[in-house]
Amino acid sequence: MLNKYSSKLTQQRSQVGSQAMLYGVGLTEADMNKAQVGIASTGWEGNTCNMHLNDLAVEVKKSVQAADLIGLIFHTIGVSDGISMGTEGMNYSLPSRDIIADSIETVMRAQWYDANISVVGCDKNMPGSVIAMGRLNRPSIMVYGGTIHPGFHNGRKLDIVSAFESYGQFVAKETDLKDLKNVLKHACPGAGACGGMYTANTMASAIETLGMSLPYSSSNPAISDEKQRECQSIGNAIRTILEKDIKPKDVMTRQAFENAIAVIIALGGSTNAVMHLIAMAKAVDVVLTIDDFQTISNRTPYLADLKPSGKYVMEELHKVGGVPAVQKLLLKEQLIDGSCLTVTGNSLAENIDALPGLMEGQTVIFPVSNPIKKTGHLQILYGNLAREGAVAKITGKEGTHFSGPAKVFDSEEACLKAIEDGKVASGDVVIIRYEGPKGGPGMREMLSITAAIMGAGLGKSVALITDGRFSGGTHGFVVGHVTPEAQLGGAIAVIKNGDQITIDVDNHTMDLNISEQELEDRLSQWTAPGLKASKGVLYKYIKTVSSASEGCVTDE
Amino acid sequence: MSEGIFDFRFANCDLAQSVRGTIWKAVNQTSLWCILEKSELLRP
């Protein structure tokens, strides 16, 4: 019985209002016996990641109808990180993940849909939709909108991070306004999510490995024949898992999460994956902690020469075999478990076995025997500055140890102004606080800051610590997700300008070099500043959000 | 890809044209999706 949820509305004689309205939207009497698939789209016109998703959702609906199912499109929201970055708009970015999850859950449960297909694009869309799928535990498949093509100007390959970093070069007087504008006009040549191994491509790769999207979903470019054909294949795929009754909790197992983490570490993925994967695991009652990321990072090599710290973009990974080829490599090295079930109805190993490995002679993925770094770039740090943990992104190119005087800012804007004014110098440890889940609120991403630091040529000589987040586009010596956050009285709140800070990645520590007594005295004198929101979405978010180490979930 | 579906979605048509040329070539060279379709994985 494929319509075990929708039958409550379509088969019960007493549900007359339900049936009248379903006839009203065009269903026939025969349709009333078919399973209903809710197709969620985060499509909207104002963002390259999302601008084509409603078109893809229409293709998905056609394939669902062709599989003798009823496809019903509904919409949810998105927030463009690239557009809102550096402004108060970014406060809404992380909350949008939970709004997406809540809204998909709401429509799916209220309308009694039997299965879900979510067509999603920008960073928070993917974890938001998969969190909803986990809560619902009905057959579900995620369709990633796909990666953007690289832009080109004067023979130089560009992406969104090029735009941010060109501003740093402009501030440092290494480029002029005309060149800056040319970079901006050519960085994003149409539809698709930001092209490097930033958060969108990281989460899409993680979710494909988790088993919740079809093979190649994460690397099929947005504007490609293959992405369209993926959408055309979805109807049969969702019918298969409806018939086999394969549900998210069958797919999203503890072992599947470990596989997803291993793949994004091999690919050099975004720090945001840590909190998103923890939140997704909670949706299906799988226990996953930040310490699991360290354990897997210790055994998984960093292999992908992908942006932001490398030179290639996602489309180029696709050309040499895509994520399945990377999975194949890791399976061969016994770094992932092939037994996990996926939404093809087959195991990960069976999927991989049918697909090609990395193209001969390719240079995007390094061999396991000669990795970029022998262990992962995601490092979990503890210390008196982060008693509940922090997440560092260390590719090895920036070293593993940093010690220097603190330069403290109570907001992203204050820090950016200091960089523009030339007040951040080589050797500084830049602290940006009150940007946490509650204090920000919403953990804004510090891409404007890290890009300005990179553009100003300080990338290898300045470290950055924040209770906010980093964009997947960030590179350099950066530590984020510091918990407890400043708003809750974490030690980051009492750092003073000039205090000596030591970050020791080899020993997984991050400390403020003052005595325990002095730290206690400072904390006893500290009082929490007022909240930055007193009503509306952000106020509700402040009141419900958990810490970054707990995935910033809002339903615990 | 059927011509047209994404055309109007490009903010910059000149860029779209240059991108399109690149992509057709890539699709013809790689066709990973064709391999997936020929496998048993997506069979109903």
Coordinates of C-alpha atoms in Angstrom, one line a residue:
Chain A
M1 CA 0.0 0.0 0.0
L2 CA 1.8 3.1 -1.2
N3 CA -0.8 5.6 -0.1
K4 CA -0.7 4.8 3.6
Y5 CA -0.8 8.5 4.7
S6 CA -2.8 10.1 2.0
S7 CA -5.5 7.4 2.2
K8 CA -6.6 9.0 5.4
L9 CA -7.9 11.8 3.2
T10 CA -8.7 10.0 0.0
Q11 CA -10.2 6.8 1.2
Q12 CA -12.2 7.7 4.3
R13 CA -15.9 8.4 3.4
S14 CA -16.1 11.1 6.1
Q15 CA -13.2 13.2 4.7
V16 CA -15.5 15.0 2.3
G17 CA -13.8 18.4 2.5
S18 CA -10.4 16.8 1.8
Q19 CA -11.8 15.0 -1.3
A20 CA -13.7 18.0 -2.6
M21 CA -10.6 20.1 -2.5
L22 CA -8.4 17.5 -4.1
Y23 CA -11.0 17.1 -6.9
G24 CA -10.8 20.9 -7.1
V25 CA -7.0 20.9 -7.7
G26 CA -7.5 18.4 -10.6
L27 CA -7.3 14.9 -9.2
T28 CA -9.6 12.3 -10.8
E29 CA -11.4 9.4 -9.1
A30 CA -8.6 7.1 -10.2
D31 CA -6.0 9.6 -8.8
M32 CA -7.6 9.2 -5.3
N33 CA -6.1 5.8 -5.1
K34 CA -2.6 6.9 -5.9
A35 CA 0.2 7.8 -3.5
Q36 CA 0.8 11.5 -3.1
V37 CA 4.3 12.9 -3.3
G38 CA 4.9 16.4 -1.8
I39 CA 7.6 18.2 -3.9
A40 CA 9.2 20.9 -1.8
S41 CA 11.0 23.6 -3.7
T42 CA 13.2 26.3 -2.3
G43 CA 13.1 28.1 -5.6
W44 CA 13.1 31.9 -5.7
E45 CA 14.3 34.3 -8.3
G46 CA 16.8 36.4 -6.2
N47 CA 19.7 34.0 -5.8
T48 CA 21.8 32.1 -8.3
C49 CA 21.6 28.9 -6.1
N50 CA 17.8 29.0 -6.2
M51 CA 16.7 30.7 -9.4
H52 CA 16.3 27.5 -11.4
L53 CA 14.8 25.3 -8.7
N54 CA 11.1 25.9 -9.5
D55 CA 11.9 24.8 -13.1
L56 CA 13.6 21.7 -11.8
A57 CA 10.6 21.0 -9.5
V58 CA 8.3 21.0 -12.5
E59 CA 10.5 18.4 -14.2
V60 CA 10.4 16.4 -11.0
K61 CA 6.6 16.6 -10.9
K62 CA 6.4 15.4 -14.5
S63 CA 8.5 12.3 -13.6
V64 CA 6.4 11.6 -10.5
Q65 CA 3.2 11.8 -12.5
A66 CA 4.8 9.5 -15.1
A67 CA 5.5 6.9 -12.4
D68 CA 1.7 6.8 -11.7
L69 CA 2.0 8.9 -8.5
I70 CA 0.5 12.3 -7.7
G71 CA 3.1 15.0 -7.5
L72 CA 2.1 18.2 -5.6
I73 CA 4.6 21.1 -5.6
F74 CA 4.8 23.4 -2.6
H75 CA 7.4 26.0 -1.7
T76 CA 9.5 27.0 1.2
I77 CA 12.0 29.7 1.8
G78 CA 15.7 30.3 1.2
V79 CA 18.3 32.9 2.4
S80 CA 21.2 33.7 0.1
D81 CA 24.4 33.7 2.2
G82 CA 26.4 35.2 -0.6
I83 CA 24.0 38.1 -0.9
S84 CA 23.3 38.7 2.8
M85 CA 27.0 38.2 3.9
G86 CA 28.4 41.1 5.8
T87 CA 25.0 42.5 6.8
E88 CA 22.3 41.9 9.4
G89 CA 20.5 39.9 6.8
M90 CA 23.0 37.1 7.6
N91 CA 21.4 36.8 11.0
Y92 CA 18.6 35.0 9.2
S93 CA 20.7 32.5 7.4
L94 CA 21.1 29.7 10.0
P95 CA 17.6 30.2 11.3
S96 CA 16.4 29.6 7.7
R97 CA 17.6 26.0 8.0
D98 CA 15.1 25.3 10.7
I99 CA 12.4 27.3 9.0
I100 CA 12.8 25.2 6.0
A101 CA 12.7 22.0 8.1
D102 CA 9.7 23.2 10.0
S103 CA 7.8 24.3 6.9
I104 CA 8.4 21.1 5.0
E105 CA 7.4 19.1 8.1
T106 CA 4.3 21.2 8.4
V107 CA 3.0 20.8 4.9
M108 CA 3.9 17.1 4.7
R109 CA 2.2 16.2 7.9
A110 CA -0.8 18.6 7.5
Q111 CA -1.5 17.4 4.0
W112 CA -0.7 13.7 4.6
Y113 CA 1.7 13.2 1.7
D114 CA 3.1 9.8 1.4
A115 CA 6.6 10.8 0.3
N116 CA 8.8 13.8 -0.1
I117 CA 11.1 15.1 -2.8
S118 CA 12.9 18.3 -1.9
V119 CA 14.5 20.4 -4.7
V120 CA 17.0 22.6 -2.9
G121 CA 20.1 24.7 -3.6
C122 CA 21.7 27.1 -1.2
D123 CA 23.7 26.2 2.0
K124 CA 20.9 25.9 4.6
N125 CA 18.4 24.3 2.1
M126 CA 20.0 20.9 2.1
P127 CA 20.3 20.3 5.8
G128 CA 16.9 21.9 6.3
S129 CA 15.2 19.6 3.9
V130 CA 16.9 16.5 5.2
I131 CA 16.1 17.4 8.8
A132 CA 12.5 17.5 7.8
M133 CA 12.8 14.1 6.0
G134 CA 14.3 12.6 9.2
R135 CA 11.5 14.0 11.4
L136 CA 8.8 12.7 8.9
N137 CA 10.5 9.3 8.3
R138 CA 8.5 8.8 5.1
P139 CA 10.2 7.8 1.8
S140 CA 12.2 10.8 0.7
I141 CA 14.8 11.9 -1.8
M142 CA 16.7 15.2 -2.0
V143 CA 17.5 16.7 -5.4
Y144 CA 20.4 19.2 -5.3
G145 CA 20.0 22.1 -7.6
G146 CA 23.6 21.7 -8.7
T147 CA 26.7 23.7 -8.8
I148 CA 27.3 26.9 -10.7
H149 CA 29.8 27.1 -13.6
P150 CA 33.0 29.0 -12.9
G151 CA 33.1 32.6 -14.3
F152 CA 36.0 33.9 -16.3
H153 CA 37.7 37.3 -16.7
N154 CA 41.0 38.0 -18.4
G155 CA 41.7 34.2 -18.4
R156 CA 41.2 34.0 -14.6
K157 CA 38.7 31.5 -13.2
L158 CA 36.3 33.2 -10.8
D159 CA 33.7 32.3 -8.3
I160 CA 31.8 34.1 -5.5
V161 CA 34.8 34.0 -3.2
S162 CA 36.8 35.8 -5.9
A163 CA 34.4 38.7 -5.5
F164 CA 34.9 38.8 -1.7
E165 CA 38.7 38.5 -2.0
S166 CA 38.9 41.1 -4.7
Y167 CA 37.5 43.6 -2.2
G168 CA 40.4 42.8 0.1
Q169 CA 42.8 43.5 -2.8
F170 CA 41.0 46.7 -3.5
V171 CA 41.3 47.8 0.1
A172 CA 45.0 46.9 0.0
K173 CA 45.3 49.0 -3.2
E174 CA 46.4 46.0 -5.2
T175 CA 43.6 46.5 -7.7
D176 CA 41.4 49.4 -8.9
L177 CA 37.7 49.9 -8.9
K178 CA 37.4 49.0 -12.6
D179 CA 39.0 45.6 -12.0
L180 CA 36.9 45.0 -8.9
K181 CA 33.7 45.7 -10.9
N182 CA 34.8 43.4 -13.7
V183 CA 35.4 40.6 -11.2
L184 CA 31.9 41.2 -9.7
K185 CA 30.3 41.1 -13.1
H186 CA 31.9 37.8 -14.1
A187 CA 32.0 35.8 -10.9
C188 CA 28.6 34.2 -11.1
P189 CA 27.6 33.3 -14.6
G190 CA 24.1 32.1 -14.0
A191 CA 22.2 29.5 -12.0
G192 CA 23.8 27.1 -9.5
A193 CA 25.2 27.0 -6.0
C194 CA 28.7 28.5 -5.3
G195 CA 31.2 26.4 -7.2
G196 CA 34.0 25.5 -4.8
M197 CA 33.8 22.9 -2.0
Y198 CA 31.9 25.5 0.0
T199 CA 28.9 24.7 2.2
A200 CA 26.3 24.0 -0.5
N201 CA 28.5 21.5 -2.4
T202 CA 29.8 20.1 1.0
M203 CA 26.3 19.4 2.2
A204 CA 25.2 18.0 -1.2
S205 CA 28.2 15.6 -1.2
A206 CA 27.5 14.6 2.4
I207 CA 23.9 13.9 1.7
E208 CA 24.7 11.9 -1.5
T209 CA 27.1 9.8 0.6
L210 CA 24.5 9.5 3.4
G211 CA 22.3 7.9 0.7
M212 CA 19.5 10.5 0.6
S213 CA 20.1 11.7 -3.0
L214 CA 20.8 9.8 -6.3
P215 CA 24.4 9.2 -7.4
Y216 CA 25.9 12.3 -9.0
S217 CA 23.2 14.6 -7.6
S218 CA 25.9 16.7 -5.8
S219 CA 28.2 17.1 -8.7
N220 CA 25.8 17.3 -11.7
P221 CA 26.1 21.0 -12.6
A222 CA 22.9 23.2 -12.3
I223 CA 22.9 24.0 -16.0
S224 CA 23.5 20.6 -17.5
D225 CA 21.6 17.9 -19.4
E226 CA 22.5 15.6 -16.5
K227 CA 20.8 17.6 -13.8
Q228 CA 17.6 17.7 -15.9
R229 CA 17.8 13.9 -16.4
E230 CA 18.3 13.4 -12.7
C231 CA 15.0 15.2 -12.2
Q232 CA 13.4 13.0 -14.9
S233 CA 14.6 9.9 -13.1
I234 CA 13.2 10.9 -9.7
G235 CA 9.7 9.6 -10.3
N236 CA 10.8 6.0 -10.7
A237 CA 13.3 6.4 -7.8
I238 CA 10.6 7.6 -5.3
R239 CA 8.2 4.9 -6.5
T240 CA 10.9 2.3 -5.9
I241 CA 11.5 3.4 -2.3
L242 CA 7.7 3.7 -1.7
E243 CA 7.3 0.1 -2.9
K244 CA 10.2 -1.1 -0.8
D245 CA 9.2 1.2 2.1
I246 CA 12.7 2.5 2.5
K247 CA 12.5 5.4 4.9
P248 CA 15.1 8.0 6.1
K249 CA 15.8 6.1 9.3
D250 CA 16.7 3.1 7.2
V251 CA 19.2 5.1 5.3
M252 CA 20.5 7.7 7.7
T253 CA 22.2 5.3 10.1
R254 CA 25.2 6.0 12.4
Q255 CA 27.4 4.3 9.8
A256 CA 26.0 6.4 7.0
F257 CA 26.8 9.6 8.9
E258 CA 30.4 8.3 9.5
N259 CA 30.6 7.7 5.7
A260 CA 29.3 11.3 5.0
I261 CA 31.9 12.8 7.4
A262 CA 34.7 10.8 5.8
V263 CA 33.8 12.0 2.3
I264 CA 33.5 15.6 3.2
I265 CA 36.9 15.4 5.0
A266 CA 38.5 13.9 1.9
L267 CA 36.9 16.7 -0.1
G268 CA 38.0 19.4 2.2
G269 CA 34.4 20.5 3.0
S270 CA 33.0 23.3 5.0
T271 CA 33.1 23.6 8.8
N272 CA 29.3 24.2 8.7
A273 CA 29.0 20.5 8.0
V274 CA 29.8 19.8 11.6
M275 CA 26.7 21.5 13.0
H276 CA 24.4 20.5 10.1
L277 CA 25.3 16.8 10.3
I278 CA 24.8 16.8 14.1
A279 CA 21.4 18.4 13.6
M280 CA 20.4 15.9 10.8
A281 CA 21.5 13.0 13.0
K282 CA 19.3 14.3 15.8
A283 CA 16.3 14.3 13.5
V284 CA 16.7 10.5 13.1
D285 CA 17.8 9.8 16.7
V286 CA 21.3 9.0 15.8
V287 CA 23.9 10.1 18.4
L288 CA 26.6 12.1 16.7
T289 CA 29.0 14.5 18.5
I290 CA 31.7 17.0 17.5
D291 CA 34.2 14.5 18.9
D292 CA 33.1 12.0 16.2
F293 CA 34.4 14.5 13.6
Q294 CA 37.8 14.5 15.2
T295 CA 37.9 10.7 15.3
I296 CA 37.1 10.4 11.6
S297 CA 39.3 13.3 10.7
N298 CA 42.2 11.5 12.4
R299 CA 41.8 8.5 10.1
T300 CA 40.8 10.2 6.8
P301 CA 43.2 12.0 4.5
Y302 CA 42.4 15.3 2.9
L303 CA 42.6 14.6 -0.9
A304 CA 40.7 17.2 -2.9
D305 CA 42.4 20.1 -4.6
L306 CA 39.2 22.1 -4.5
K307 CA 38.5 25.7 -3.7
P308 CA 38.6 27.5 -1.3
S309 CA 42.2 26.4 -0.5
G310 CA 42.7 24.4 -3.7
K311 CA 42.3 25.3 -7.4
Y312 CA 39.4 23.3 -8.8
V313 CA 35.6 23.7 -8.6
M314 CA 32.9 21.1 -8.2
E315 CA 32.1 21.0 -11.9
E316 CA 35.7 19.9 -12.5
L317 CA 35.3 17.1 -9.9
H318 CA 32.3 16.0 -11.8
K319 CA 34.3 15.8 -15.1
V320 CA 36.7 13.4 -13.5
G321 CA 34.1 11.1 -11.9
G322 CA 32.1 13.0 -9.4
V323 CA 31.4 12.1 -5.8
P324 CA 30.8 8.4 -6.6
A325 CA 34.3 8.1 -7.8
V326 CA 35.6 9.6 -4.6
Q327 CA 33.4 7.2 -2.6
K328 CA 34.9 4.3 -4.7
L329 CA 38.4 5.4 -3.8
L330 CA 37.5 5.6 -0.1
L331 CA 35.7 2.3 -0.1
K332 CA 38.7 0.6 -1.7
E333 CA 40.8 2.0 1.1
Q334 CA 38.3 0.8 3.6
L335 CA 37.7 4.4 4.8
I336 CA 33.9 4.1 4.3
D337 CA 31.4 1.3 4.8
G338 CA 29.7 0.2 1.6
S339 CA 26.9 -1.7 3.3
C340 CA 24.7 1.3 4.0
L341 CA 21.3 1.5 2.2
T342 CA 20.6 4.4 -0.2
V343 CA 17.6 5.8 -2.0
T344 CA 18.4 3.8 -5.1
G345 CA 17.2 0.9 -3.0
N346 CA 20.7 -0.5 -3.3
S347 CA 23.7 -0.3 -0.9
L348 CA 26.4 2.3 -1.3
A349 CA 28.8 -0.4 -2.5
E350 CA 26.3 -1.6 -5.1
N351 CA 25.9 1.9 -6.4
I352 CA 29.6 2.5 -6.6
D353 CA 30.2 -0.9 -8.2
A354 CA 28.1 0.1 -11.1
L355 CA 29.8 3.4 -11.7
P356 CA 33.3 4.4 -12.9
G357 CA 36.2 5.5 -10.7
L358 CA 38.3 8.5 -11.0
M359 CA 39.4 9.4 -14.6
E360 CA 42.9 8.2 -15.4
G361 CA 45.5 11.1 -15.0
Q362 CA 43.1 13.4 -13.2
T363 CA 44.6 15.9 -10.7
V364 CA 41.6 17.0 -8.8
I365 CA 41.8 14.2 -6.2
F366 CA 45.1 13.3 -4.8
P367 CA 46.0 9.6 -4.2
V368 CA 45.5 8.2 -0.7
S369 CA 49.2 7.3 -0.8
N370 CA 50.2 10.9 -1.4
P371 CA 47.4 13.1 0.1
I372 CA 47.4 16.9 0.5
K373 CA 47.3 16.2 4.2
K374 CA 47.4 12.8 5.9
T375 CA 44.6 13.6 8.3
G376 CA 41.5 15.7 7.9
H377 CA 41.2 19.5 7.9
L378 CA 38.3 19.6 10.3
Q379 CA 39.8 19.8 13.8
I380 CA 37.9 20.0 17.1
L381 CA 39.6 22.2 19.7
Y382 CA 39.1 22.5 23.4
G383 CA 40.7 24.7 26.1
N384 CA 39.8 27.5 28.5
L385 CA 38.5 29.5 25.5
A386 CA 36.2 26.6 24.3
R387 CA 35.3 24.3 27.1
E388 CA 32.5 22.8 25.1
G389 CA 34.5 22.8 21.9
A390 CA 35.3 24.8 18.7
V391 CA 35.8 23.9 15.1
A392 CA 38.9 24.7 13.1
K393 CA 39.6 24.3 9.5
I394 CA 43.2 23.5 9.0
T395 CA 44.3 22.4 5.6
G396 CA 48.0 22.3 6.5
K397 CA 48.8 25.2 4.3
E398 CA 48.5 27.7 7.2
G399 CA 50.5 25.7 9.8
T400 CA 49.2 24.0 12.9
H401 CA 50.2 26.4 15.6
F402 CA 49.5 30.1 16.1
S403 CA 50.3 32.3 19.1
G404 CA 49.8 36.0 19.3
P405 CA 48.1 39.0 20.9
A406 CA 44.3 39.3 20.8
K407 CA 42.6 42.1 18.8
V408 CA 39.0 42.0 20.0
F409 CA 35.8 43.1 18.2
D410 CA 32.3 42.8 19.4
S411 CA 30.8 42.5 15.9
E412 CA 31.8 41.6 12.4
E413 CA 31.2 45.2 11.2
A414 CA 33.7 46.6 13.8
C415 CA 36.3 44.1 12.6
L416 CA 35.8 44.9 8.9
K417 CA 36.2 48.6 9.6
A418 CA 39.5 47.9 11.5
I419 CA 40.8 45.9 8.5
E420 CA 39.8 48.7 6.1
D421 CA 41.6 51.2 8.4
G422 CA 44.7 49.0 8.4
K423 CA 44.4 48.3 12.2
V424 CA 44.8 44.5 11.9
A425 CA 48.4 43.6 11.7
S426 CA 50.5 40.5 11.0
G427 CA 50.7 38.3 14.1
D428 CA 47.3 39.3 15.5
V429 CA 44.7 36.9 16.7
V430 CA 41.5 38.5 15.7
I431 CA 38.6 37.8 18.0
I432 CA 35.0 38.4 16.8
R433 CA 32.5 37.7 19.5
Y434 CA 28.8 38.1 20.3
E435 CA 28.2 36.5 16.9
G436 CA 27.0 33.1 18.3
P437 CA 23.7 31.3 17.9
K438 CA 22.0 33.5 20.6
G439 CA 24.3 36.5 20.6
G440 CA 24.5 37.1 16.9
P441 CA 21.9 35.9 16.7
G442 CA 22.2 33.2 14.1
M443 CA 26.0 32.8 13.9
R444 CA 26.8 35.0 11.0
E445 CA 29.5 33.8 8.7
M446 CA 32.7 35.8 8.7
L447 CA 33.5 35.5 5.0
S448 CA 33.8 39.2 4.4
I449 CA 36.4 39.3 7.2
T450 CA 38.4 36.3 6.1
A451 CA 38.3 37.4 2.5
A452 CA 39.4 40.9 3.4
I453 CA 42.3 39.4 5.4
M454 CA 43.2 37.1 2.5
G455 CA 42.9 40.0 0.0
A456 CA 45.1 42.2 2.2
G457 CA 47.8 39.5 2.1
L458 CA 47.5 38.7 5.8
G459 CA 46.1 35.2 5.3
K460 CA 49.2 33.4 6.6
S461 CA 50.0 35.8 9.4
V462 CA 46.7 36.5 11.1
A463 CA 44.5 34.0 13.0
L464 CA 40.7 34.4 13.5
I465 CA 38.6 33.1 16.4
T466 CA 34.8 33.6 16.6
D467 CA 31.7 32.2 18.2
G468 CA 30.1 32.8 14.8
R469 CA 30.6 30.6 11.8
F470 CA 32.7 30.6 8.7
S471 CA 31.5 30.3 5.1
G472 CA 32.6 27.2 3.3
G473 CA 34.5 29.8 1.2
T474 CA 36.7 30.7 4.1
H475 CA 40.3 29.7 4.2
G476 CA 43.2 30.7 6.4
F477 CA 43.9 30.0 10.1
V478 CA 40.4 30.1 11.4
V479 CA 38.5 28.8 14.5
G480 CA 34.8 29.1 14.7
H481 CA 31.8 27.7 16.6
V482 CA 33.4 28.6 19.9
T483 CA 31.3 27.3 22.7
P484 CA 30.1 28.5 25.2
E485 CA 29.4 31.6 23.1
A486 CA 30.1 35.1 24.5
Q487 CA 26.4 35.8 25.0
L488 CA 26.2 32.9 27.5
G489 CA 29.4 34.0 29.3
G490 CA 31.9 31.9 27.6
A491 CA 35.5 32.9 28.1
I492 CA 35.7 34.5 24.7
A493 CA 33.6 37.3 26.3
V494 CA 36.3 38.4 28.6
I495 CA 39.3 38.4 26.3
K496 CA 41.0 41.8 26.4
N497 CA 43.1 43.5 23.6
G498 CA 46.7 42.3 23.9
D499 CA 45.9 39.1 25.8
Q500 CA 48.1 36.3 24.5
I501 CA 46.2 33.5 22.7
T502 CA 47.6 30.1 21.7
I503 CA 46.0 27.8 19.2
D504 CA 47.7 24.4 19.1
V505 CA 46.0 22.2 16.5
D506 CA 48.4 19.3 17.0
N507 CA 47.2 19.0 20.6
H508 CA 43.7 20.2 19.8
T509 CA 43.8 23.1 22.2
M510 CA 43.0 26.8 22.2
D511 CA 43.7 28.8 25.3
L512 CA 43.7 32.3 26.7
N513 CA 47.1 32.6 28.4
I514 CA 46.0 34.0 31.7
S515 CA 45.8 32.2 35.1
E516 CA 42.6 30.3 36.0
Q517 CA 42.1 32.8 38.9
E518 CA 42.3 35.8 36.6
L519 CA 39.9 34.1 34.2
E520 CA 37.5 33.4 37.1
D521 CA 37.7 37.0 38.3
R522 CA 37.0 38.4 34.8
L523 CA 34.0 36.0 34.3
S524 CA 32.6 37.0 37.8
Q525 CA 32.6 40.6 36.8
W526 CA 31.0 40.0 33.3
T527 CA 27.4 40.7 32.7
A528 CA 25.4 39.6 29.6
P529 CA 24.5 42.4 27.2
G530 CA 20.9 42.7 26.1
L531 CA 19.6 40.5 23.3
K532 CA 19.7 41.9 19.8
A533 CA 16.1 41.0 19.1
S534 CA 13.0 41.4 21.2
K535 CA 10.3 39.9 18.9
G536 CA 9.8 38.0 15.7
V537 CA 11.8 35.2 14.1
L538 CA 15.2 36.1 15.6
Y539 CA 13.7 36.4 19.1
K540 CA 12.1 33.0 18.8
Y541 CA 15.4 31.7 17.5
I542 CA 17.4 33.1 20.5
K543 CA 14.9 31.5 22.8
T544 CA 15.1 28.0 21.3
V545 CA 18.5 27.5 19.6
S546 CA 21.0 25.1 21.2
S547 CA 24.8 25.6 21.1
A548 CA 26.9 25.1 18.0
S549 CA 28.4 21.9 19.5
E550 CA 24.8 20.6 19.7
G551 CA 24.0 21.4 16.1
C552 CA 22.1 24.6 16.8
V553 CA 18.8 22.7 16.8
T554 CA 15.6 24.4 17.8
D555 CA 13.5 21.5 18.9
E556 CA 15.2 20.2 22.0
Chain B
M1 CA 19.2 19.4 -22.3
S2 CA 16.2 20.7 -24.1
E3 CA 17.0 24.2 -25.3
G4 CA 15.3 27.0 -23.6
I5 CA 14.5 25.9 -20.1
F6 CA 17.2 27.9 -18.4
D7 CA 17.8 30.6 -21.1
F8 CA 15.7 33.3 -19.4
R9 CA 17.2 32.6 -16.1
F10 CA 20.6 34.0 -17.0
A11 CA 21.2 37.5 -15.8
N12 CA 23.9 37.9 -18.4
C13 CA 23.2 36.4 -21.8
D14 CA 26.7 36.8 -23.1
L15 CA 28.1 34.9 -20.1
A16 CA 25.4 32.3 -20.6
Q17 CA 26.4 31.6 -24.2
S18 CA 30.1 31.1 -23.3
V19 CA 29.1 28.8 -20.4
R20 CA 26.7 26.8 -22.5
G21 CA 29.5 26.0 -25.1
T22 CA 31.7 24.8 -22.3
I23 CA 29.0 22.6 -20.8
W24 CA 27.8 20.8 -23.9
K25 CA 31.4 19.8 -24.5
A26 CA 31.7 18.5 -20.9
V27 CA 28.5 16.6 -21.1
N28 CA 29.4 14.9 -24.3
Q29 CA 32.8 14.0 -22.9
T30 CA 31.7 12.6 -19.6
S31 CA 28.1 11.4 -19.6
L32 CA 28.3 9.9 -16.2
W33 CA 24.6 10.1 -16.0
C34 CA 24.3 8.0 -19.1
I35 CA 26.4 5.3 -17.3
L36 CA 24.1 5.5 -14.3
E37 CA 21.0 5.2 -16.5
K38 CA 22.5 2.2 -18.3
S39 CA 23.2 0.5 -15.0
E40 CA 20.5 -1.3 -13.0
L41 CA 20.5 1.2 -10.3
L42 CA 17.6 3.3 -11.4
R43 CA 15.4 0.6 -12.9
P44 CA 11.9 0.6 -11.4

